Amino acid sequence: MDGNGRWARKQNQNRTQGHLEGLKTAKRIVKAASDMGIAYLTLYAFSTENWKRAAEEVGFIMGLVKRYLIEEMDFYRQNGIRIRHAGDFPGLPEDIGQEIQKALEDTKDFTGLQVILALNYGGRDEICRAVRRMAREPKFSGEAAAVTEDLISQYLDNPDIPDPDLIIRTAGELRTSNFLLWEAAYSEYYISDILWPDWTEEDLRLAISDFQKRERRFGGVIK
Ligand code: IPE
Ligand code: MG
């Protein structure tokens, strides 16, 4: 969800206004994805590198996430939306952690769209934490051959969630920015110049129909 700052600058507003508008877009896109019957939607809201930003901006983003979790509970219930989290949970501010925990708990039985909030998320960090979890397991000590791709996948943050089919990057940057490095091995990328606050349901539809035209070979050949 990139481009909040640039959107604000274009309107001669400060960056926080861009994040506020970005939150409205997140709600819009979550509703659209839910209505379309999409099973999983990961929102990259805050990276392990975003702590480098000014404390004021970081605090504002965290406050927005907290508000989003609290105020949208009726919406999750009405739409059967289940909230998940990806990222370094212990590294989150305590109040945000508690709110996420509550949302995970309150929505755990909902069977519609699963919205994964990538918050304090980094792809390298996720792999690193997975390897640490594996290293703690006595059953693997010295068993190098037990380490397989499937096994590593099982130690990532949400092992039950399949790898993403489509990764959408808004605001035109041509880089992964540390997003789902392991899971994205064969994801299709869609890069749009449209800034995140300007994204609409129609843009999501266009991205998906572009994706549907792609030929996915996963390194093989189509006969
Ligand atoms: C994305 O918008 C939102 C977050 C990273 C939280 P940016 O804040 O990165 O917006 P730009 O890149 O400055 O336009
Ligand atoms: Mg950015």
PDB file of C-alpha atoms and ligand atoms in Angstrom:
ATOM      1  CA  MET A   1       0.000   0.000   0.000  1.00  0.00           C
ATOM      2  CA  ASP A   2       2.499   2.626  -1.188  1.00  0.00           C
ATOM      3  CA  GLY A   3       2.082   6.279  -2.071  1.00  0.00           C
ATOM      4  CA  ASN A   4       0.287   7.813   0.922  1.00  0.00           C
ATOM      5  CA  GLY A   5       3.021  10.421   1.390  1.00  0.00           C
ATOM      6  CA  ARG A   6       3.110  11.376  -2.288  1.00  0.00           C
ATOM      7  CA  TRP A   7      -0.675  11.635  -2.361  1.00  0.00           C
ATOM      8  CA  ALA A   8      -0.592  14.056   0.586  1.00  0.00           C
ATOM      9  CA  ARG A   9       2.174  16.140  -0.986  1.00  0.00           C
ATOM     10  CA  LYS A  10       0.157  16.487  -4.187  1.00  0.00           C
ATOM     11  CA  GLN A  11      -2.737  17.876  -2.142  1.00  0.00           C
ATOM     12  CA  ASN A  12      -0.433  20.158  -0.147  1.00  0.00           C
ATOM     13  CA  GLN A  13      -1.257  18.260   3.008  1.00  0.00           C
ATOM     14  CA  ASN A  14       0.983  16.586   5.537  1.00  0.00           C
ATOM     15  CA  ARG A  15       1.869  12.903   5.390  1.00  0.00           C
ATOM     16  CA  THR A  16      -0.551  11.951   8.149  1.00  0.00           C
ATOM     17  CA  GLN A  17      -3.455  13.047   5.938  1.00  0.00           C
ATOM     18  CA  GLY A  18      -2.169  10.613   3.307  1.00  0.00           C
ATOM     19  CA  HIS A  19      -2.218   7.774   5.822  1.00  0.00           C
ATOM     20  CA  LEU A  20      -5.750   8.700   6.875  1.00  0.00           C
ATOM     21  CA  GLU A  21      -6.855   8.551   3.244  1.00  0.00           C
ATOM     22  CA  GLY A  22      -4.889   5.289   2.862  1.00  0.00           C
ATOM     23  CA  LEU A  23      -6.944   3.772   5.660  1.00  0.00           C
ATOM     24  CA  LYS A  24     -10.168   4.647   3.825  1.00  0.00           C
ATOM     25  CA  THR A  25      -8.748   2.907   0.766  1.00  0.00           C
ATOM     26  CA  ALA A  26      -7.863  -0.152   2.829  1.00  0.00           C
ATOM     27  CA  LYS A  27     -11.494  -0.389   3.987  1.00  0.00           C
ATOM     28  CA  ARG A  28     -12.714   0.043   0.399  1.00  0.00           C
ATOM     29  CA  ILE A  29     -10.404  -2.627  -0.979  1.00  0.00           C
ATOM     30  CA  VAL A  30     -11.094  -5.087   1.845  1.00  0.00           C
ATOM     31  CA  LYS A  31     -14.834  -4.768   1.155  1.00  0.00           C
ATOM     32  CA  ALA A  32     -14.266  -5.202  -2.594  1.00  0.00           C
ATOM     33  CA  ALA A  33     -12.059  -8.263  -2.071  1.00  0.00           C
ATOM     34  CA  SER A  34     -14.646  -9.724   0.285  1.00  0.00           C
ATOM     35  CA  ASP A  35     -17.477  -9.123  -2.208  1.00  0.00           C
ATOM     36  CA  MET A  36     -15.417 -10.715  -4.994  1.00  0.00           C
ATOM     37  CA  GLY A  37     -14.958 -13.876  -2.967  1.00  0.00           C
ATOM     38  CA  ILE A  38     -11.194 -13.580  -2.622  1.00  0.00           C
ATOM     39  CA  ALA A  39      -9.922 -15.945   0.063  1.00  0.00           C
ATOM     40  CA  TYR A  40      -6.841 -14.087   1.357  1.00  0.00           C
ATOM     41  CA  LEU A  41      -5.721 -10.478   1.214  1.00  0.00           C
ATOM     42  CA  THR A  42      -2.476  -9.358   2.824  1.00  0.00           C
ATOM     43  CA  LEU A  43      -2.115  -5.653   3.535  1.00  0.00           C
ATOM     44  CA  TYR A  44       1.487  -4.512   3.945  1.00  0.00           C
ATOM     45  CA  ALA A  45       0.823  -1.788   6.477  1.00  0.00           C
ATOM     46  CA  PHE A  46       4.161  -1.320   8.247  1.00  0.00           C
ATOM     47  CA  SER A  47       7.546  -2.891   7.611  1.00  0.00           C
ATOM     48  CA  THR A  48      10.382  -3.742   9.978  1.00  0.00           C
ATOM     49  CA  GLU A  49      12.214  -0.869   8.239  1.00  0.00           C
ATOM     50  CA  ASN A  50       9.433   1.701   8.701  1.00  0.00           C
ATOM     51  CA  TRP A  51      10.635   2.379  12.277  1.00  0.00           C
ATOM     52  CA  LYS A  52      13.237   4.636  10.624  1.00  0.00           C
ATOM     53  CA  ARG A  53      10.490   7.215  10.058  1.00  0.00           C
ATOM     54  CA  ALA A  54       9.786  10.108  12.414  1.00  0.00           C
ATOM     55  CA  ALA A  55       8.267   8.981  15.709  1.00  0.00           C
ATOM     56  CA  GLU A  56       5.241  11.156  15.029  1.00  0.00           C
ATOM     57  CA  GLU A  57       4.464   9.420  11.737  1.00  0.00           C
ATOM     58  CA  VAL A  58       5.048   5.959  13.219  1.00  0.00           C
ATOM     59  CA  GLY A  59       2.742   6.782  16.149  1.00  0.00           C
ATOM     60  CA  PHE A  60       0.079   8.042  13.780  1.00  0.00           C
ATOM     61  CA  ILE A  61       0.146   4.887  11.642  1.00  0.00           C
ATOM     62  CA  MET A  62      -0.005   2.644  14.725  1.00  0.00           C
ATOM     63  CA  GLY A  63      -2.936   4.687  16.044  1.00  0.00           C
ATOM     64  CA  LEU A  64      -4.777   4.247  12.738  1.00  0.00           C
ATOM     65  CA  VAL A  65      -4.269   0.496  12.786  1.00  0.00           C
ATOM     66  CA  LYS A  66      -5.568   0.338  16.335  1.00  0.00           C
ATOM     67  CA  ARG A  67      -8.635   2.366  15.415  1.00  0.00           C
ATOM     68  CA  TYR A  68      -9.228   0.229  12.343  1.00  0.00           C
ATOM     69  CA  LEU A  69      -9.195  -2.940  14.448  1.00  0.00           C
ATOM     70  CA  ILE A  70     -11.524  -1.556  17.090  1.00  0.00           C
ATOM     71  CA  GLU A  71     -14.021   0.335  14.929  1.00  0.00           C
ATOM     72  CA  GLU A  72     -14.483  -2.253  12.205  1.00  0.00           C
ATOM     73  CA  MET A  73     -15.552  -5.222  14.315  1.00  0.00           C
ATOM     74  CA  ASP A  74     -19.190  -4.982  13.152  1.00  0.00           C
ATOM     75  CA  PHE A  75     -17.988  -4.877   9.552  1.00  0.00           C
ATOM     76  CA  TYR A  76     -15.875  -8.026  10.081  1.00  0.00           C
ATOM     77  CA  ARG A  77     -18.837  -9.766  11.662  1.00  0.00           C
ATOM     78  CA  GLN A  78     -21.268  -8.772   8.914  1.00  0.00           C
ATOM     79  CA  ASN A  79     -18.876  -9.897   6.189  1.00  0.00           C
ATOM     80  CA  GLY A  80     -17.397 -12.929   7.956  1.00  0.00           C
ATOM     81  CA  ILE A  81     -13.917 -11.419   7.726  1.00  0.00           C
ATOM     82  CA  ARG A  82     -11.161 -13.088   9.690  1.00  0.00           C
ATOM     83  CA  ILE A  83      -8.198 -10.978  10.800  1.00  0.00           C
ATOM     84  CA  ARG A  84      -4.688 -12.460  10.872  1.00  0.00           C
ATOM     85  CA  HIS A  85      -1.276 -10.981  11.544  1.00  0.00           C
ATOM     86  CA  ALA A  86       2.103 -11.431   9.870  1.00  0.00           C
ATOM     87  CA  GLY A  87       5.292  -9.980  11.271  1.00  0.00           C
ATOM     88  CA  ASP A  88       7.276  -9.652  14.464  1.00  0.00           C
ATOM     89  CA  PHE A  89       4.507  -9.620  17.041  1.00  0.00           C
ATOM     90  CA  PRO A  90       6.633  -9.126  20.198  1.00  0.00           C
ATOM     91  CA  GLY A  91       8.221  -6.074  18.547  1.00  0.00           C
ATOM     92  CA  LEU A  92       4.885  -4.238  18.332  1.00  0.00           C
ATOM     93  CA  PRO A  93       3.839  -1.610  20.899  1.00  0.00           C
ATOM     94  CA  GLU A  94       1.965  -3.376  23.689  1.00  0.00           C
ATOM     95  CA  ASP A  95      -1.413  -1.718  23.109  1.00  0.00           C
ATOM     96  CA  ILE A  96      -1.343  -2.568  19.388  1.00  0.00           C
ATOM     97  CA  GLY A  97      -0.356  -6.138  20.199  1.00  0.00           C
ATOM     98  CA  GLN A  98      -3.318  -6.446  22.549  1.00  0.00           C
ATOM     99  CA  GLU A  99      -5.728  -5.052  19.975  1.00  0.00           C
ATOM    100  CA  ILE A 100      -4.447  -7.429  17.304  1.00  0.00           C
ATOM    101  CA  GLN A 101      -4.679 -10.358  19.702  1.00  0.00           C
ATOM    102  CA  LYS A 102      -8.272  -9.428  20.451  1.00  0.00           C
ATOM    103  CA  ALA A 103      -9.165  -9.114  16.752  1.00  0.00           C
ATOM    104  CA  LEU A 104      -7.555 -12.490  15.987  1.00  0.00           C
ATOM    105  CA  GLU A 105      -9.540 -14.059  18.791  1.00  0.00           C
ATOM    106  CA  ASP A 106     -12.870 -12.326  17.994  1.00  0.00           C
ATOM    107  CA  THR A 107     -12.752 -13.224  14.289  1.00  0.00           C
ATOM    108  CA  LYS A 108     -11.160 -16.665  14.448  1.00  0.00           C
ATOM    109  CA  ASP A 109     -14.359 -18.540  13.534  1.00  0.00           C
ATOM    110  CA  PHE A 110     -15.286 -16.310  10.577  1.00  0.00           C
ATOM    111  CA  THR A 111     -15.062 -18.176   7.293  1.00  0.00           C
ATOM    112  CA  GLY A 112     -15.016 -15.405   4.662  1.00  0.00           C
ATOM    113  CA  LEU A 113     -12.082 -13.341   3.463  1.00  0.00           C
ATOM    114  CA  GLN A 114      -8.962 -13.594   5.609  1.00  0.00           C
ATOM    115  CA  VAL A 115      -7.237 -10.239   5.931  1.00  0.00           C
ATOM    116  CA  ILE A 116      -3.618 -10.606   6.938  1.00  0.00           C
ATOM    117  CA  LEU A 117      -2.237  -7.438   8.465  1.00  0.00           C
ATOM    118  CA  ALA A 118       1.476  -7.317   7.747  1.00  0.00           C
ATOM    119  CA  LEU A 119       2.506  -5.035  10.563  1.00  0.00           C
ATOM    120  CA  ASN A 120       6.109  -4.830  11.711  1.00  0.00           C
ATOM    121  CA  TYR A 121       6.651  -7.273   8.862  1.00  0.00           C
ATOM    122  CA  GLY A 122       9.860  -7.944   6.947  1.00  0.00           C
ATOM    123  CA  GLY A 123      10.438 -10.874   4.604  1.00  0.00           C
ATOM    124  CA  ARG A 124      13.986 -11.466   5.825  1.00  0.00           C
ATOM    125  CA  ASP A 125      12.868 -11.038   9.413  1.00  0.00           C
ATOM    126  CA  GLU A 126      10.121 -13.628   8.917  1.00  0.00           C
ATOM    127  CA  ILE A 127      12.593 -16.162   7.475  1.00  0.00           C
ATOM    128  CA  CYS A 128      15.030 -15.386  10.274  1.00  0.00           C
ATOM    129  CA  ARG A 129      12.361 -15.954  12.939  1.00  0.00           C
ATOM    130  CA  ALA A 130      11.315 -19.195  11.215  1.00  0.00           C
ATOM    131  CA  VAL A 131      14.904 -20.473  11.294  1.00  0.00           C
ATOM    132  CA  ARG A 132      15.180 -19.509  14.950  1.00  0.00           C
ATOM    133  CA  ARG A 133      11.999 -21.465  15.759  1.00  0.00           C
ATOM    134  CA  MET A 134      13.423 -24.472  13.939  1.00  0.00           C
ATOM    135  CA  ALA A 135      16.753 -24.151  15.731  1.00  0.00           C
ATOM    136  CA  ARG A 136      14.908 -24.368  19.057  1.00  0.00           C
ATOM    137  CA  GLU A 137      13.384 -27.759  18.173  1.00  0.00           C
ATOM    138  CA  PRO A 138      15.463 -30.524  19.744  1.00  0.00           C
ATOM    139  CA  LYS A 139      14.235 -32.923  17.038  1.00  0.00           C
ATOM    140  CA  PHE A 140      16.241 -31.081  14.380  1.00  0.00           C
ATOM    141  CA  SER A 141      19.562 -30.917  16.189  1.00  0.00           C
ATOM    142  CA  GLY A 142      22.184 -32.029  13.702  1.00  0.00           C
ATOM    143  CA  GLU A 143      19.461 -33.282  11.317  1.00  0.00           C
ATOM    144  CA  ALA A 144      20.451 -31.052   8.415  1.00  0.00           C
ATOM    145  CA  ALA A 145      18.657 -33.283   5.897  1.00  0.00           C
ATOM    146  CA  ALA A 146      15.341 -32.574   7.653  1.00  0.00           C
ATOM    147  CA  VAL A 147      15.518 -28.963   6.505  1.00  0.00           C
ATOM    148  CA  THR A 148      13.432 -28.792   3.343  1.00  0.00           C
ATOM    149  CA  GLU A 149      11.512 -26.006   1.626  1.00  0.00           C
ATOM    150  CA  ASP A 150       8.249 -27.446   2.936  1.00  0.00           C
ATOM    151  CA  LEU A 151       9.622 -27.504   6.453  1.00  0.00           C
ATOM    152  CA  ILE A 152      10.751 -23.881   6.303  1.00  0.00           C
ATOM    153  CA  SER A 153       7.283 -22.921   5.005  1.00  0.00           C
ATOM    154  CA  GLN A 154       5.789 -24.595   8.060  1.00  0.00           C
ATOM    155  CA  TYR A 155       7.786 -22.336  10.379  1.00  0.00           C
ATOM    156  CA  LEU A 156       6.772 -19.067   8.737  1.00  0.00           C
ATOM    157  CA  ASP A 157       4.225 -16.774  10.404  1.00  0.00           C
ATOM    158  CA  ASN A 158       1.053 -18.278   8.901  1.00  0.00           C
ATOM    159  CA  PRO A 159       1.867 -21.752   7.584  1.00  0.00           C
ATOM    160  CA  ASP A 160      -1.771 -22.522   6.753  1.00  0.00           C
ATOM    161  CA  ILE A 161      -2.055 -19.590   4.341  1.00  0.00           C
ATOM    162  CA  PRO A 162      -1.084 -20.441   0.742  1.00  0.00           C
ATOM    163  CA  ASP A 163       1.567 -18.474  -1.170  1.00  0.00           C
ATOM    164  CA  PRO A 164       0.081 -15.394  -2.831  1.00  0.00           C
ATOM    165  CA  ASP A 165      -1.066 -15.735  -6.441  1.00  0.00           C
ATOM    166  CA  LEU A 166      -0.883 -12.011  -7.075  1.00  0.00           C
ATOM    167  CA  ILE A 167       1.164  -9.236  -5.456  1.00  0.00           C
ATOM    168  CA  ILE A 168      -0.004  -5.731  -6.225  1.00  0.00           C
ATOM    169  CA  ARG A 169       2.369  -2.846  -5.707  1.00  0.00           C
ATOM    170  CA  THR A 170       0.856   0.624  -5.861  1.00  0.00           C
ATOM    171  CA  ALA A 171       2.644   3.945  -6.548  1.00  0.00           C
ATOM    172  CA  GLY A 172       4.947   2.561  -9.196  1.00  0.00           C
ATOM    173  CA  GLU A 173       8.097   1.522  -7.323  1.00  0.00           C
ATOM    174  CA  LEU A 174       9.888  -1.464  -8.895  1.00  0.00           C
ATOM    175  CA  ARG A 175      11.069  -3.338  -5.828  1.00  0.00           C
ATOM    176  CA  THR A 176       9.790  -5.899  -3.319  1.00  0.00           C
ATOM    177  CA  SER A 177      10.564  -3.772  -0.230  1.00  0.00           C
ATOM    178  CA  ASN A 178      11.072  -6.964   1.772  1.00  0.00           C
ATOM    179  CA  PHE A 179       7.507  -8.232   1.249  1.00  0.00           C
ATOM    180  CA  LEU A 180       6.829 -11.983   1.453  1.00  0.00           C
ATOM    181  CA  LEU A 181      10.272 -12.891   0.113  1.00  0.00           C
ATOM    182  CA  TRP A 182       9.867 -16.616   0.631  1.00  0.00           C
ATOM    183  CA  GLU A 183       6.190 -16.849  -0.318  1.00  0.00           C
ATOM    184  CA  ALA A 184       6.539 -14.740  -3.487  1.00  0.00           C
ATOM    185  CA  ALA A 185       8.792 -17.201  -5.345  1.00  0.00           C
ATOM    186  CA  TYR A 186       6.152 -17.733  -8.065  1.00  0.00           C
ATOM    187  CA  SER A 187       3.694 -14.957  -7.343  1.00  0.00           C
ATOM    188  CA  GLU A 188       2.602 -12.761 -10.232  1.00  0.00           C
ATOM    189  CA  TYR A 189       3.455  -9.087  -9.746  1.00  0.00           C
ATOM    190  CA  TYR A 190       1.244  -6.214 -10.784  1.00  0.00           C
ATOM    191  CA  ILE A 191       2.747  -2.750 -10.501  1.00  0.00           C
ATOM    192  CA  SER A 192       0.456   0.225 -10.752  1.00  0.00           C
ATOM    193  CA  ASP A 193       1.435   3.893 -10.844  1.00  0.00           C
ATOM    194  CA  ILE A 194      -1.759   4.808  -9.003  1.00  0.00           C
ATOM    195  CA  LEU A 195      -1.066   6.028  -5.465  1.00  0.00           C
ATOM    196  CA  TRP A 196      -2.659   3.876  -2.767  1.00  0.00           C
ATOM    197  CA  PRO A 197      -5.172   6.513  -1.569  1.00  0.00           C
ATOM    198  CA  ASP A 198      -6.537   6.719  -5.137  1.00  0.00           C
ATOM    199  CA  TRP A 199      -7.098   2.956  -5.486  1.00  0.00           C
ATOM    200  CA  THR A 200     -10.650   1.846  -6.196  1.00  0.00           C
ATOM    201  CA  GLU A 201     -12.533  -1.391  -6.578  1.00  0.00           C
ATOM    202  CA  GLU A 202     -12.193  -0.956 -10.344  1.00  0.00           C
ATOM    203  CA  ASP A 203      -8.380  -0.878 -10.053  1.00  0.00           C
ATOM    204  CA  LEU A 204      -8.528  -4.138  -8.117  1.00  0.00           C
ATOM    205  CA  ARG A 205     -10.709  -5.645 -10.850  1.00  0.00           C
ATOM    206  CA  LEU A 206      -8.234  -4.531 -13.527  1.00  0.00           C
ATOM    207  CA  ALA A 207      -5.324  -6.041 -11.604  1.00  0.00           C
ATOM    208  CA  ILE A 208      -7.150  -9.335 -11.229  1.00  0.00           C
ATOM    209  CA  SER A 209      -8.201  -9.521 -14.865  1.00  0.00           C
ATOM    210  CA  ASP A 210      -4.579  -8.814 -15.881  1.00  0.00           C
ATOM    211  CA  PHE A 211      -3.505 -11.651 -13.581  1.00  0.00           C
ATOM    212  CA  GLN A 212      -6.096 -13.973 -15.132  1.00  0.00           C
ATOM    213  CA  LYS A 213      -4.468 -13.527 -18.555  1.00  0.00           C
ATOM    214  CA  ARG A 214      -1.040 -14.623 -17.368  1.00  0.00           C
ATOM    215  CA  GLU A 215       0.345 -18.037 -18.135  1.00  0.00           C
ATOM    216  CA  ARG A 216       1.793 -19.494 -14.962  1.00  0.00           C
ATOM    217  CA  ARG A 217       4.392 -22.170 -15.618  1.00  0.00           C
ATOM    218  CA  PHE A 218       6.085 -22.334 -12.204  1.00  0.00           C
ATOM    219  CA  GLY A 219       9.389 -22.958 -13.979  1.00  0.00           C
ATOM    220  CA  GLY A 220       7.926 -25.709 -16.164  1.00  0.00           C
ATOM    221  CA  VAL A 221       6.631 -25.690 -19.720  1.00  0.00           C
ATOM    222  CA  ILE A 222       3.076 -25.713 -21.000  1.00  0.00           C
ATOM    223  CA  LYS A 223       2.488 -28.639 -23.334  1.00  0.00           C
TER     224      LYS A 223
HETATM  225  C1  IPE B   1       2.748   3.766   2.363  1.00  0.00           C
HETATM  226  O1  IPE B   1       2.842   5.083   1.975  1.00  0.00           O
HETATM  227  C2  IPE B   1       2.271   3.606   3.781  1.00  0.00           C
HETATM  228  C3  IPE B   1       3.239   3.032   4.722  1.00  0.00           C
HETATM  229  C4  IPE B   1       4.451   2.601   4.470  1.00  0.00           C
HETATM  230  C5  IPE B   1       2.751   2.893   6.086  1.00  0.00           C
HETATM  231  P1  IPE B   1       4.211   5.880   2.142  1.00  0.00           P
HETATM  232  O2  IPE B   1       4.178   6.583   3.444  1.00  0.00           O
HETATM  233  O3  IPE B   1       5.387   4.995   1.938  1.00  0.00           O
HETATM  234  O4  IPE B   1       4.072   6.925   0.950  1.00  0.00           O
HETATM  235  P2  IPE B   1       5.225   7.564   0.041  1.00  0.00           P
HETATM  236  O5  IPE B   1       6.082   6.440  -0.464  1.00  0.00           O
HETATM  237  O6  IPE B   1       5.964   8.519   0.902  1.00  0.00           O
HETATM  238  O7  IPE B   1       4.461   8.233  -1.058  1.00  0.00           O
HETATM  239 MG    MG B   2       6.606   4.608   0.330  1.00  0.00          MG
END
